[in-house]
Short mmCIF file of C-alpha atoms in Angstrom, two decimals:
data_model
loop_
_atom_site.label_atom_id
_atom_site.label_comp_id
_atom_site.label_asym_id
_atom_site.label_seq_id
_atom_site.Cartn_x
_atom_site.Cartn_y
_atom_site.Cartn_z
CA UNK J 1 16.68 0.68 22.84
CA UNK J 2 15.69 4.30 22.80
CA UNK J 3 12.80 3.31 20.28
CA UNK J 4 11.67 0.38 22.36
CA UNK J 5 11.62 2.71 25.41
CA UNK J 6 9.34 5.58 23.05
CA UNK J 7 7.41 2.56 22.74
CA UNK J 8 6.67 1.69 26.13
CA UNK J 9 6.26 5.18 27.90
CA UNK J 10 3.25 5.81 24.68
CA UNK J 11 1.21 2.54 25.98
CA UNK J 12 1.56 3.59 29.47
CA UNK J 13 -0.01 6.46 28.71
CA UNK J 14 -2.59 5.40 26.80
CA UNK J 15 -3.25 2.46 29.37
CA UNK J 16 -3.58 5.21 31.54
CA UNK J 17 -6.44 7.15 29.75
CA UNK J 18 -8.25 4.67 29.18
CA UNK J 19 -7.77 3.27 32.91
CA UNK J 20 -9.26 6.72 34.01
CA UNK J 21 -11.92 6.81 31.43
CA UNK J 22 -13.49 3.54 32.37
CA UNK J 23 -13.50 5.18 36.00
CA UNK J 24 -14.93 7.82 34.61
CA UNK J 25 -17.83 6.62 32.83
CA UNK J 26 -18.37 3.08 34.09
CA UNK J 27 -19.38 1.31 31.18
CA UNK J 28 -20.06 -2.40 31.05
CA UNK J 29 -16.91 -4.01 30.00
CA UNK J 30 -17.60 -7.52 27.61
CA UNK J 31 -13.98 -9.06 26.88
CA UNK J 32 -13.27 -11.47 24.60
CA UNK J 33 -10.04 -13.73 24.09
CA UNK J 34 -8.79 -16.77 22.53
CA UNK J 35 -6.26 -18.48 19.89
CA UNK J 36 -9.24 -17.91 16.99
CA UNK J 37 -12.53 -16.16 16.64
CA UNK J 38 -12.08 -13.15 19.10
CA UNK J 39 -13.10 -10.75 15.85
CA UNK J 40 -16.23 -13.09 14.43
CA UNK J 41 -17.59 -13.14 18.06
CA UNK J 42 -17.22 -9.52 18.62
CA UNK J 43 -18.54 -8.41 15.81
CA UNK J 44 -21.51 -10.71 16.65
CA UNK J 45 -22.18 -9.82 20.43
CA UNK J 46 -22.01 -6.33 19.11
CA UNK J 47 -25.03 -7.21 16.31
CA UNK J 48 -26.85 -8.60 18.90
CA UNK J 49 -26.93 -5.69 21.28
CA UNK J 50 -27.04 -2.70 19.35
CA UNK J 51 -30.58 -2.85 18.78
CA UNK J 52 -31.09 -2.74 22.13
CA UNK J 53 -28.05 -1.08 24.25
CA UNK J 54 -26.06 2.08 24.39
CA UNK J 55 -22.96 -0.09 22.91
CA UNK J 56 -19.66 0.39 21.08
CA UNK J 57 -17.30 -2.87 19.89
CA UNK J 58 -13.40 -2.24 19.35
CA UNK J 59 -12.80 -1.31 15.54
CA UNK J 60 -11.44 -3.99 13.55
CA UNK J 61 -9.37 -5.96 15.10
CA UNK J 62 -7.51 -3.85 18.00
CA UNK J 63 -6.86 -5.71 20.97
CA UNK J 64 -3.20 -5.97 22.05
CA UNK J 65 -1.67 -3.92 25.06
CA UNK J 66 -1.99 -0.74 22.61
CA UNK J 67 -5.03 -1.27 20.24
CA UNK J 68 -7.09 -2.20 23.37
CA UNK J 69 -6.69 1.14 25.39
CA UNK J 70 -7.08 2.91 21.64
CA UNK J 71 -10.17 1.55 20.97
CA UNK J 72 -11.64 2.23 25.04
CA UNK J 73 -10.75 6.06 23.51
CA UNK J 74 -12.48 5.61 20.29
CA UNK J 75 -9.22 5.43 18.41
CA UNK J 76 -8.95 3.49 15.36
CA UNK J 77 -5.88 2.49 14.32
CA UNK J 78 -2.67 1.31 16.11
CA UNK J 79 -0.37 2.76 13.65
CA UNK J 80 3.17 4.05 14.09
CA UNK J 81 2.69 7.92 12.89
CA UNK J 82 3.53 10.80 15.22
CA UNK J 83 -0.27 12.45 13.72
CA UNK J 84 -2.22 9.22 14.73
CA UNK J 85 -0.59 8.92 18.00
CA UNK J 86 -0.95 12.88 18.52
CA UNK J 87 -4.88 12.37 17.58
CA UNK J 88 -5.53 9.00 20.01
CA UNK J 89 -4.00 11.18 22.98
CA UNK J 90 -5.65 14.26 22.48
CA UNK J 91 -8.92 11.71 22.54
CA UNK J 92 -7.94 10.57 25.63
CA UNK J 93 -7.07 14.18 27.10
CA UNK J 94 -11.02 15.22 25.82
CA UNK J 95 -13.00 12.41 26.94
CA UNK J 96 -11.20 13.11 30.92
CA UNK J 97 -11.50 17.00 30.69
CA UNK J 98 -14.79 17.39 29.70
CA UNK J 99 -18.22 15.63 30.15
CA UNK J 100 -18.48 13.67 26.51
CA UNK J 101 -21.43 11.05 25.28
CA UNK J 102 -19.74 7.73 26.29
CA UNK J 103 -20.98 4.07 25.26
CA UNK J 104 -22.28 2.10 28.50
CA UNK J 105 -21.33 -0.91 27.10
CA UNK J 106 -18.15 -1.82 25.20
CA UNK J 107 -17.58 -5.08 23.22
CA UNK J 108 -13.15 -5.27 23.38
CA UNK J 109 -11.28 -8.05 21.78
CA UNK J 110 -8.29 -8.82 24.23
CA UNK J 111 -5.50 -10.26 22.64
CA UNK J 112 -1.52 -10.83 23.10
CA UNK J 113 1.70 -10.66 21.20
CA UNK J 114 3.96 -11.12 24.19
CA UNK J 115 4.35 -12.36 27.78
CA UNK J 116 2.19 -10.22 30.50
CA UNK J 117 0.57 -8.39 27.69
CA UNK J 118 -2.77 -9.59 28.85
CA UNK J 119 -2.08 -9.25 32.38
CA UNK J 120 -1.23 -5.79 31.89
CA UNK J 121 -4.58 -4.59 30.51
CA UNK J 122 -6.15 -6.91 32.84
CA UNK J 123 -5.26 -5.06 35.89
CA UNK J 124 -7.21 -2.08 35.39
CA UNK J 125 -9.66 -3.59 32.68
CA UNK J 126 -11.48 -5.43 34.97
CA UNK J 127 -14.43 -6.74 32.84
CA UNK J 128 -18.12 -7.32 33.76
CA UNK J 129 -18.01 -9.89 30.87
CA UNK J 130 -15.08 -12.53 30.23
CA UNK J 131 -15.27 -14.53 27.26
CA UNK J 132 -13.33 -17.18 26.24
CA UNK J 133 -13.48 -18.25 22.73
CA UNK J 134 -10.88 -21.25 21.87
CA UNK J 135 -7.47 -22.21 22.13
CA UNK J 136 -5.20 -24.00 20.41
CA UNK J 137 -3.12 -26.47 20.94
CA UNK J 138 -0.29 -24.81 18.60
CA UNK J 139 -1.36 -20.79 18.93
CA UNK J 140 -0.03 -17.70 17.34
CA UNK J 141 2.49 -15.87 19.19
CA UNK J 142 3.96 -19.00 21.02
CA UNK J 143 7.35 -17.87 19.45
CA UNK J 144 7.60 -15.50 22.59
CA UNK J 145 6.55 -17.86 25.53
CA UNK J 146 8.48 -20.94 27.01
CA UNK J 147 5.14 -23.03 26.22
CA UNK J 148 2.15 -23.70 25.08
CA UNK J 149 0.84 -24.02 28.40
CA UNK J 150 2.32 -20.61 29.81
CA UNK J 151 0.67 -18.47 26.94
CA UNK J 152 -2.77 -20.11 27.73
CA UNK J 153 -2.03 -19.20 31.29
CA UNK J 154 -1.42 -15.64 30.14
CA UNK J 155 -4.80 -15.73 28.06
CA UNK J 156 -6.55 -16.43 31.50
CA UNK J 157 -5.28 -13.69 32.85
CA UNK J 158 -8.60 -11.80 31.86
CA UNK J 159 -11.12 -14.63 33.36
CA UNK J 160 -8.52 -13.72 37.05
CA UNK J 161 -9.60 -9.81 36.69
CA UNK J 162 -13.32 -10.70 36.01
CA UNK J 163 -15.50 -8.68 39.01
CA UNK J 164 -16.90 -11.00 41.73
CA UNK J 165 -20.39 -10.27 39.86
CA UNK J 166 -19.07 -11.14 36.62
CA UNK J 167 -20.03 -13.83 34.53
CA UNK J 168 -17.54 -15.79 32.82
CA UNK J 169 -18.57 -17.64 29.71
CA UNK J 170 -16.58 -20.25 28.09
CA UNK J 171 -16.51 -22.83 25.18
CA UNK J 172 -17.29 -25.91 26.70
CA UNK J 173 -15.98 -27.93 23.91
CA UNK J 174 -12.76 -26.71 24.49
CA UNK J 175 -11.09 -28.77 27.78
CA UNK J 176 -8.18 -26.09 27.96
CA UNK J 177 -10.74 -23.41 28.12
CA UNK J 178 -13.13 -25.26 30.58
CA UNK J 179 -9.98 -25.49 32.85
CA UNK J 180 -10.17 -21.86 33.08
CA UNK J 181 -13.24 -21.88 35.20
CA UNK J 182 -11.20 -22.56 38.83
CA UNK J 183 -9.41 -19.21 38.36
CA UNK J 184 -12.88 -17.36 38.89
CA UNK J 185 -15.70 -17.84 41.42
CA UNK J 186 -17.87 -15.08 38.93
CA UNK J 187 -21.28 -16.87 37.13
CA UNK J 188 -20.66 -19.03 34.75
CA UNK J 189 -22.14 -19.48 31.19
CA UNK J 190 -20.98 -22.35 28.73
CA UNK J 191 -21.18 -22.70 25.29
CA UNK J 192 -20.82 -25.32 22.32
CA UNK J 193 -21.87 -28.01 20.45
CA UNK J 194 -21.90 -30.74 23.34
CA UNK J 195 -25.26 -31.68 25.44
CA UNK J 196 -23.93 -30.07 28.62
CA UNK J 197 -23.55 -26.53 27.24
CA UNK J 198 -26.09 -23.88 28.11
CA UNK J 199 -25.97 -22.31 24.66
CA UNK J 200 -25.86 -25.55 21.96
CA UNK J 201 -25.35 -25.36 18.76
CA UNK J 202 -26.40 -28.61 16.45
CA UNK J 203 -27.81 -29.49 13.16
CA UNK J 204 -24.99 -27.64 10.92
CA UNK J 205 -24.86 -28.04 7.03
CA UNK J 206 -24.49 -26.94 4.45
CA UNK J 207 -26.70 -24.96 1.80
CA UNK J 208 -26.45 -24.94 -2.17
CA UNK J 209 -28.36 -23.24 -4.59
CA UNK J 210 -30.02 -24.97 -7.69
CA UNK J 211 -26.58 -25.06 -10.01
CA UNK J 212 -25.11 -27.20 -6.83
CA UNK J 213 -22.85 -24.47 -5.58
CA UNK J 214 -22.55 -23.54 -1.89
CA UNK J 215 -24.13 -20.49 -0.42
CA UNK J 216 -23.85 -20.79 3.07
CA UNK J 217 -24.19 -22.71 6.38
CA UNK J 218 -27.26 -23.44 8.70
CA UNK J 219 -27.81 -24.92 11.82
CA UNK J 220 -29.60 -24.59 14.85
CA UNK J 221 -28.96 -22.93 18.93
CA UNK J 222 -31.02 -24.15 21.63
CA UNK J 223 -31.36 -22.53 24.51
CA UNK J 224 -33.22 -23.44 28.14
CA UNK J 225 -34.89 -26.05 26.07
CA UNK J 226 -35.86 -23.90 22.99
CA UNK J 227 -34.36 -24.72 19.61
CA UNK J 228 -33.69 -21.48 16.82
CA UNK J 229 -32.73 -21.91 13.51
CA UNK J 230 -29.98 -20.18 11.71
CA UNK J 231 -28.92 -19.40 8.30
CA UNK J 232 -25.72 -17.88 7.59
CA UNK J 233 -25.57 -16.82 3.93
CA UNK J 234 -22.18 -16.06 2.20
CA UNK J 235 -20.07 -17.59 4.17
CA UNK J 236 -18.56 -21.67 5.11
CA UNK J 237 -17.70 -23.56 8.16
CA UNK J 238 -18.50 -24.76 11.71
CA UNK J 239 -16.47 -21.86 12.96
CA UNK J 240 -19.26 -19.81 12.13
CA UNK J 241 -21.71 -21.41 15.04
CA UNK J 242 -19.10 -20.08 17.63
CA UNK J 243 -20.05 -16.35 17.21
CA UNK J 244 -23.66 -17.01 17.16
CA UNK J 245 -23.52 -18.88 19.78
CA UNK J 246 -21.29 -16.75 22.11
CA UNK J 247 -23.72 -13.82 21.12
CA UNK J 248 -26.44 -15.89 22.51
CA UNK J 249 -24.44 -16.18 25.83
CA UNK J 250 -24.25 -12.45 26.28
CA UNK J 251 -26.86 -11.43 25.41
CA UNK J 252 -28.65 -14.39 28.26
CA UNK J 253 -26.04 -12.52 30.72
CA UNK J 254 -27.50 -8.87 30.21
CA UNK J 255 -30.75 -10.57 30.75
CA UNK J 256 -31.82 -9.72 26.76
CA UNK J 257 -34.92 -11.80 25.30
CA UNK J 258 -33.37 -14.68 23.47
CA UNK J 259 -35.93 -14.25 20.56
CA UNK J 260 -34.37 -10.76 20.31
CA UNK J 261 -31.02 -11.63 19.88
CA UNK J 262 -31.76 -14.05 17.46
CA UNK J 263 -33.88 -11.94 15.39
CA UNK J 264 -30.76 -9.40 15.20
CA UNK J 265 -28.52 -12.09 14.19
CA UNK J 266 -30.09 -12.82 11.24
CA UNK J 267 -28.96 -9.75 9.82
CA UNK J 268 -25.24 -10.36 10.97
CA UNK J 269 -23.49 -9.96 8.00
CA UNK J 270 -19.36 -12.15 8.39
CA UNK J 271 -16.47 -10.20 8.06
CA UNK J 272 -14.38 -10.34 4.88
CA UNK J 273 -11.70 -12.90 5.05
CA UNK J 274 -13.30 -15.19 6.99
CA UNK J 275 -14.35 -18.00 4.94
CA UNK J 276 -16.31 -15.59 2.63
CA UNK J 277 -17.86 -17.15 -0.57
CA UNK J 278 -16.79 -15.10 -3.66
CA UNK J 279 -17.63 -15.97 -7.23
CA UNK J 280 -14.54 -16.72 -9.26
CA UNK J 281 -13.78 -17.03 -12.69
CA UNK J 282 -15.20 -19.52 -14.59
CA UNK J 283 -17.88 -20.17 -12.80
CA UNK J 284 -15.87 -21.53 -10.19
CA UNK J 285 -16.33 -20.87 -6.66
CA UNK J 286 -13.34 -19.30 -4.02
CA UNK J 287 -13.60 -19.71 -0.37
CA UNK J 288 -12.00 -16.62 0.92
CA UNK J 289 -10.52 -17.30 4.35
CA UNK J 290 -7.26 -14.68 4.26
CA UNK J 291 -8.18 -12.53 7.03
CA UNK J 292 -5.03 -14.61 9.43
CA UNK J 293 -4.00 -17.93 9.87
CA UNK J 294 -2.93 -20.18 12.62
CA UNK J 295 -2.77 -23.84 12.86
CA UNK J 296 -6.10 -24.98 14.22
CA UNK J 297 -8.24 -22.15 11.79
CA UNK J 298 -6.31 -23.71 9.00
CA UNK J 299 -7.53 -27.31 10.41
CA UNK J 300 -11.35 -26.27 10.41
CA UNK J 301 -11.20 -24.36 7.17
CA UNK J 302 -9.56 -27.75 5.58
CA UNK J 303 -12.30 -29.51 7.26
CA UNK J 304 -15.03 -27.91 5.28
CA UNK J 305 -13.58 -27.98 2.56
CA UNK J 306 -13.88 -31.70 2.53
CA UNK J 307 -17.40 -31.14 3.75
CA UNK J 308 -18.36 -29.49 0.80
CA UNK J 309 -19.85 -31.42 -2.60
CA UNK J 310 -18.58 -30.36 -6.03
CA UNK J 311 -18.33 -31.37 -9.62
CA UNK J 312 -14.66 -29.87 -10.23
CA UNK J 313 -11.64 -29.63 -8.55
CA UNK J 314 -10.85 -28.51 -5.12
CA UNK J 315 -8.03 -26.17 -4.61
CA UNK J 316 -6.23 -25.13 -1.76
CA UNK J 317 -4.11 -21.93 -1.94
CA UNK J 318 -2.32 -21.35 1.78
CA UNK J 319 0.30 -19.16 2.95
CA UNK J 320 3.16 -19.30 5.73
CA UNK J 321 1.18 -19.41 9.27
CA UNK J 322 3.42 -16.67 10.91
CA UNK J 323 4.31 -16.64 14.96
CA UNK J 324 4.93 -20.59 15.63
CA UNK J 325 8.74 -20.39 16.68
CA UNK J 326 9.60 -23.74 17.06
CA UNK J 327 6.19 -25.51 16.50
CA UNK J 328 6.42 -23.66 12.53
CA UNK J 329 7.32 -27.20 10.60
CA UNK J 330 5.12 -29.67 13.26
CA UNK J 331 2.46 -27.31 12.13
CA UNK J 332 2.85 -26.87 8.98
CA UNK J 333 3.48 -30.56 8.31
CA UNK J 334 0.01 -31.43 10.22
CA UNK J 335 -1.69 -29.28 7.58
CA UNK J 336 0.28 -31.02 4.40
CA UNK J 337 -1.06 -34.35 5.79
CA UNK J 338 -4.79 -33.12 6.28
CA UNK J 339 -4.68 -31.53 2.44
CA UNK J 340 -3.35 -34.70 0.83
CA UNK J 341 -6.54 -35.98 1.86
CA UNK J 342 -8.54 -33.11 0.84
CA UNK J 343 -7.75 -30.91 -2.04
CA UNK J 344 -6.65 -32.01 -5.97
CA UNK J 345 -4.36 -29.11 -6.30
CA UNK J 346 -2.11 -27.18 -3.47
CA UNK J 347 -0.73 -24.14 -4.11
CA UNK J 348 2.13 -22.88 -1.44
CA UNK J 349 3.53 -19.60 -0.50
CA UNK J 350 6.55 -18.86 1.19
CA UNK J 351 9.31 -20.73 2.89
CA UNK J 352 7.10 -22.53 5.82
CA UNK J 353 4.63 -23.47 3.19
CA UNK J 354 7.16 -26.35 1.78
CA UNK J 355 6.55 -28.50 5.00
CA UNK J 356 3.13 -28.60 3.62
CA UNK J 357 3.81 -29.52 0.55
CA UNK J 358 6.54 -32.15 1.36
CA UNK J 359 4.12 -33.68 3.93
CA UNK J 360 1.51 -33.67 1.41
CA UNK J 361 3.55 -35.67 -1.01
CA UNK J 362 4.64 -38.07 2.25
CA UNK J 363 0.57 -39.02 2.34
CA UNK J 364 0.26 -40.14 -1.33
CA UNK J 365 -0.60 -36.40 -2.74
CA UNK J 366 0.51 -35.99 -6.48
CA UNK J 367 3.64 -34.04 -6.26
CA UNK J 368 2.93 -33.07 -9.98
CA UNK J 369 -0.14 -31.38 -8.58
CA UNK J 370 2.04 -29.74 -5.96
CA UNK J 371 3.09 -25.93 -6.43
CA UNK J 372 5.45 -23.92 -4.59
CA UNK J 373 5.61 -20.21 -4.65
CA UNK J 374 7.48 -17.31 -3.05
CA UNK J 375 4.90 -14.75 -2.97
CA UNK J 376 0.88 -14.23 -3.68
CA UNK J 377 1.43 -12.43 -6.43
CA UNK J 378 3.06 -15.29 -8.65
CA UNK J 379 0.96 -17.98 -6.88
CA UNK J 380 -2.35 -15.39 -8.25
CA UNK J 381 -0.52 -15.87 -11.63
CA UNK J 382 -0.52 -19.91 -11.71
CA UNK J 383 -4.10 -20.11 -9.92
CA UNK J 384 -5.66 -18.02 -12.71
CA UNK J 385 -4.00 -19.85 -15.55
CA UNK J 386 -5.36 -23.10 -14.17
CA UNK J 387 -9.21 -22.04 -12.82
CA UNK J 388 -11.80 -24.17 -14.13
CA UNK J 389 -15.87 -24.58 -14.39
CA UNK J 390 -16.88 -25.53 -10.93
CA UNK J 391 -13.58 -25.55 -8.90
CA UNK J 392 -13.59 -24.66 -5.72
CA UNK J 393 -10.82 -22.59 -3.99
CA UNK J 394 -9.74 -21.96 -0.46
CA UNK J 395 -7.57 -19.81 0.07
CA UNK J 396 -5.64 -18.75 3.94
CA UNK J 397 -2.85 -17.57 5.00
CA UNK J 398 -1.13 -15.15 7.58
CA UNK J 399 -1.80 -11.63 7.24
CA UNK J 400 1.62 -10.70 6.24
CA UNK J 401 1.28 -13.25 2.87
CA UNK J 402 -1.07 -11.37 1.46
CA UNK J 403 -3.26 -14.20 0.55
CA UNK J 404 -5.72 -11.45 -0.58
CA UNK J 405 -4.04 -10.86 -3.60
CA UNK J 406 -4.55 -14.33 -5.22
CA UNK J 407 -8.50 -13.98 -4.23
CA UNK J 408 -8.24 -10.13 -6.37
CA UNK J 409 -6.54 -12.22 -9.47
CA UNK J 410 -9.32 -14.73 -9.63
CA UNK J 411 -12.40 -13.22 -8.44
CA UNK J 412 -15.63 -12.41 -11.30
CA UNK J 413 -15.91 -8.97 -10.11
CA UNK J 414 -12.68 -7.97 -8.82
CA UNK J 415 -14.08 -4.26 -9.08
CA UNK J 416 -15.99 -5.00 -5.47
CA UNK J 417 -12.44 -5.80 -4.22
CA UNK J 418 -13.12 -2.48 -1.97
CA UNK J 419 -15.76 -4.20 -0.54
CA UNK J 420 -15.21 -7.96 -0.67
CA UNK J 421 -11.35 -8.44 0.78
CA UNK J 422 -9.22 -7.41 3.36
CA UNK J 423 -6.75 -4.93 3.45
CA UNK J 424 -8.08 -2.61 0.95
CA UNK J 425 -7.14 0.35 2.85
CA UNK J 426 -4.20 3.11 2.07
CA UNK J 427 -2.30 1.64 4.81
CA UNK J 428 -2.03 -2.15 3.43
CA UNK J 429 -2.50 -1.46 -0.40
CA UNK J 430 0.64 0.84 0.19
CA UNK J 431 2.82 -1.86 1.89
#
C-alpha cells in the first residue's frame, strides 16, 4: 500500500512538470496510440521531420502514465531507482526555472497498462496531432479492463483531448479505429491500404537477392493522385507500410512537401526486433520479430511468413503473449491453428505457449515436429542443434520471454548482438 501510494504521488509529479513545461514552451504535440505499431510509426514520423523541424520523439518506447511525462522532460528511462527518479525531477525542476533550448515539436507514443491511464495524460496533453495506429481485437493489457470494448474506449481518450484545430489521423482499414472519428470534430486524415484512404499504400512484396533469400519489402504510397515507391531493406512484413504511411500523414498535416518526406524515409532504418532479417547459421535465414508480442502482431508476422518462398524449412520459435487475462488460451489457440498451416517446425516457450502447440496438433501439424520449452535459453539449445541450409526462422514473443536469446544462439555474427537485438542494455542483460 505504502509503495503503491510512493508510486502514485512520483507520477503526479512528474505529470505535473511536464503539464507546466508544455505551457511553458508550447511545442507541437504529435501523439500516437494503438494495440501495435505506436514505436515503428514514431520512429518514422520522427525520420521524416527531422530534416526539416526543430523535433524530438519519446526515447524508446516510453509512453505509459510515467514514461510519457519522462520523455516530455527529456528523461530516458522509466526505471525504479531513487538516482533515476532524483535525475528525471531535477530535469523537470531545470527546464521550469530557467529559460532552456526546447524541441517545438515532439513525436510521444501514448500508451496504457491500466484503466484511465490514457485519460490521465490526456487531460493536460492535449495534442495538436492524434494518431491512431491499430487495434486489436484481443489487445495487450485487457487483463485489467472489463472488455475489449472499454480499453479501446480508453485508447480514444487521446483523439477526445485533440485541440479544435487538430487533425486527427486514423487507419482507415481498421473499422474500430474509424469509429473513433465521432469523438472529434478536429481535421481528419486517413490512412491504409483501401481506395478511400488519403495516404494508400499498395503494390507490397517481397524482395530476394540472387541466392533466393529475402532482403526486404517494397511497395508503393500514393498520395493526392501521385504514386512513390518504397524499398524497405532488412526487414519483412505488411506491418512495415503502416509507419511509412502514417509518416506520410504527418508530415501532409504540417503542410511538409510530400517528395520531402519520402526522400527522408528512404533512409529510415526499422528498429531491432521488429521483423529484422538476421543471417543465421548455416546459411539459414532468422526473422527477428522479439521486440513484444500480442495476438494480432503474432497474426501478421505468421502471415509473412507464409508469404515468403524458400528451399528449406520454415521455423517458428514463439513465446507466451503476456497481458491477455482471460482471452490468454482463445489467443493462443488462434495462433496454433494459423502455424499448423504455416511453419514445418514450432518451437514453444512457456506455459501459454502449449495452447499453441496443442491447437497446432488439432489442425493436422506433426506433433513429432512439435517442441515445448520452459524458457529461451533451452528452446536456443534445440533450435541450434536442428538449423539447417536455407531455413528460415521467426522468432516472437513477449518481452518478458526473452525471445532474444534464441536469435543470440543462432545468429552468424552473434558479436553484432550489441547492435542487432533488443535488450542489450545493463538493465535487461542483468535481469
Amino acid at each position: 500500500m505504502f509503495l503503491e501510494l510512493l508510486r502514485e504521488i512520483r507520477i503526479w509529479i512528474i505529470q505535473l512538470e511536464a503539464s507546466l513545461v508544455l505551457r511553458k514552451y508550447k511545442p507541437q504535440v504529435i501523439a500516437i496510440t494503438g494495440s501495435v505499431g505506436k514505436t515503428s510509426a514514431k520512429d518514422a514520423i520522427y525520420t521524416a521531420l527531422k530534416d526539416v523541424l526543430d523535433v524530438r520523439k519519446s526515447p524508446k518506447s516510453l509512453n505509459g502514465e510515467l514514461g510519457t511525462p519522462l520523455a516530455i522532460l527529456g528523461g530516458t528511462s522509466d526505471n525504479n531507482t531513487i538516482g533515476e527518479w532524483l535525475n528525471n525531477f531535477w530535469k523537470g525542476i531545470t527546464l521550469l526555472m530557467f529559460r532552456k533550448e526546447y524541441p517545438k515539436y515532439l513525436v510521444l507514443e501514448v500508451g496504457l497498462g491500466r484503466p484511465n491511464e490514457i485519460s490521465r495524460i490526456a487531460r493536460w496533453l492535449k495534442p495538436h496531432i492524434a494518431l491512431v495506429t491499430r487495434l486489436s481485437k484481443t489487445p495487450v493489457h485487457v487483463e485489467f479492463f472489463k472488455s475489449v470494448a472499454d480499453l479501446h474506449n480508453e485508447k480514444g481518450a487521446l483523439v477526445d483531448a485533440l485541440r479544435p484545430d487538430g487533425t486527427f489521423i486514423y487507419n482507415s482499414d481498421d473499422e474500430d479505429v474509424v469509429a473513433f472519428q465521432k469523438r472529434t470534430t478536429a481535421k481528419k486524415t486517413s490512412f491504409g491500404e483501401n481506395i478511400h484512404a488519403d495516404v494508400k499504400a499498395h503494390d507490397y512484396a517481397v524482395m530476394y537477392d540472387v541466392h533466393g533469400k529475402p532482403t526486404g519489402v517494397r511497395f508503393s504510397i500514393t498520395v493526392d493522385g501521385k504514386s512513390y515507391p518504397i524499398e524497405v531493406a532488412g526487414s519483412l512484413g505488411r506491418q512495415h507500410m503502416l509507419p511509412i504511411m502514417t509518416a506520410v500523414s504527418v508530415g501532409a498535416a504540417l503542410g511538409i512537401n510530400t517528395e520531402k518526406v519520402i526522400a527522408s524515409l528512404r533512409h529510415h532504418n526499422t528498429p531491432s526486433g521488429r521483423m529484422r532479417i538476421i543471417q543465421g547459421l548455416h546459411e539459414s535465414t532468422i526473422i527477428d520479430d522479439t521486440y513484444n508480442a500480442s495476438p494480432i502482431a503474432t497474426e501478421e508476422a505468421l502471415k509473412t511468413l507464409a508469404d515468403i518462398t524458400n528451399s528449406g524449412r520454415k521455423s517458428f520459435a514463439i513465446g507466451d503473449m503476456k497481458e491477455l487475462g482471460p482471452h490468454s488460451e482463445k489467443a493462443h489457440r488462434a495462433i496454433g491453428k494459423l502455424a499448423a498451416s504455416t511453419c514445418t517446425i514450432l518451437i514453444c516457450v512457456g506455459e501459454q505457449s502449449k495452447f499453441i502447440s496443442d491447437e497446432a496438433i488439432v489442425h493436422s501439424f506433426d506433433k513429432n515436429n512439435s517442441h515445448l520449452f520452459s524458457n529461451s535459453s533451452d528452446a536456443a539449445v534445440y533450435l541450434h542443434s536442428i538449423l539447417n541450409k536455407n531455413d528460415i526462422v521467426l522468432v516472437k514473443g513477449s518481452q518478458s520471454m526473452r525471445m532474444e536469446k534464441i536469435v543470440e544462439a543462432v545468429m552468424k555474427n552473434p558479436a553484432d548482438k550489441s547492435k542487432l537485438l533488443v535488450r542489450q542494455d545493463g538493465f535487461w542483460r542483468n535481469k
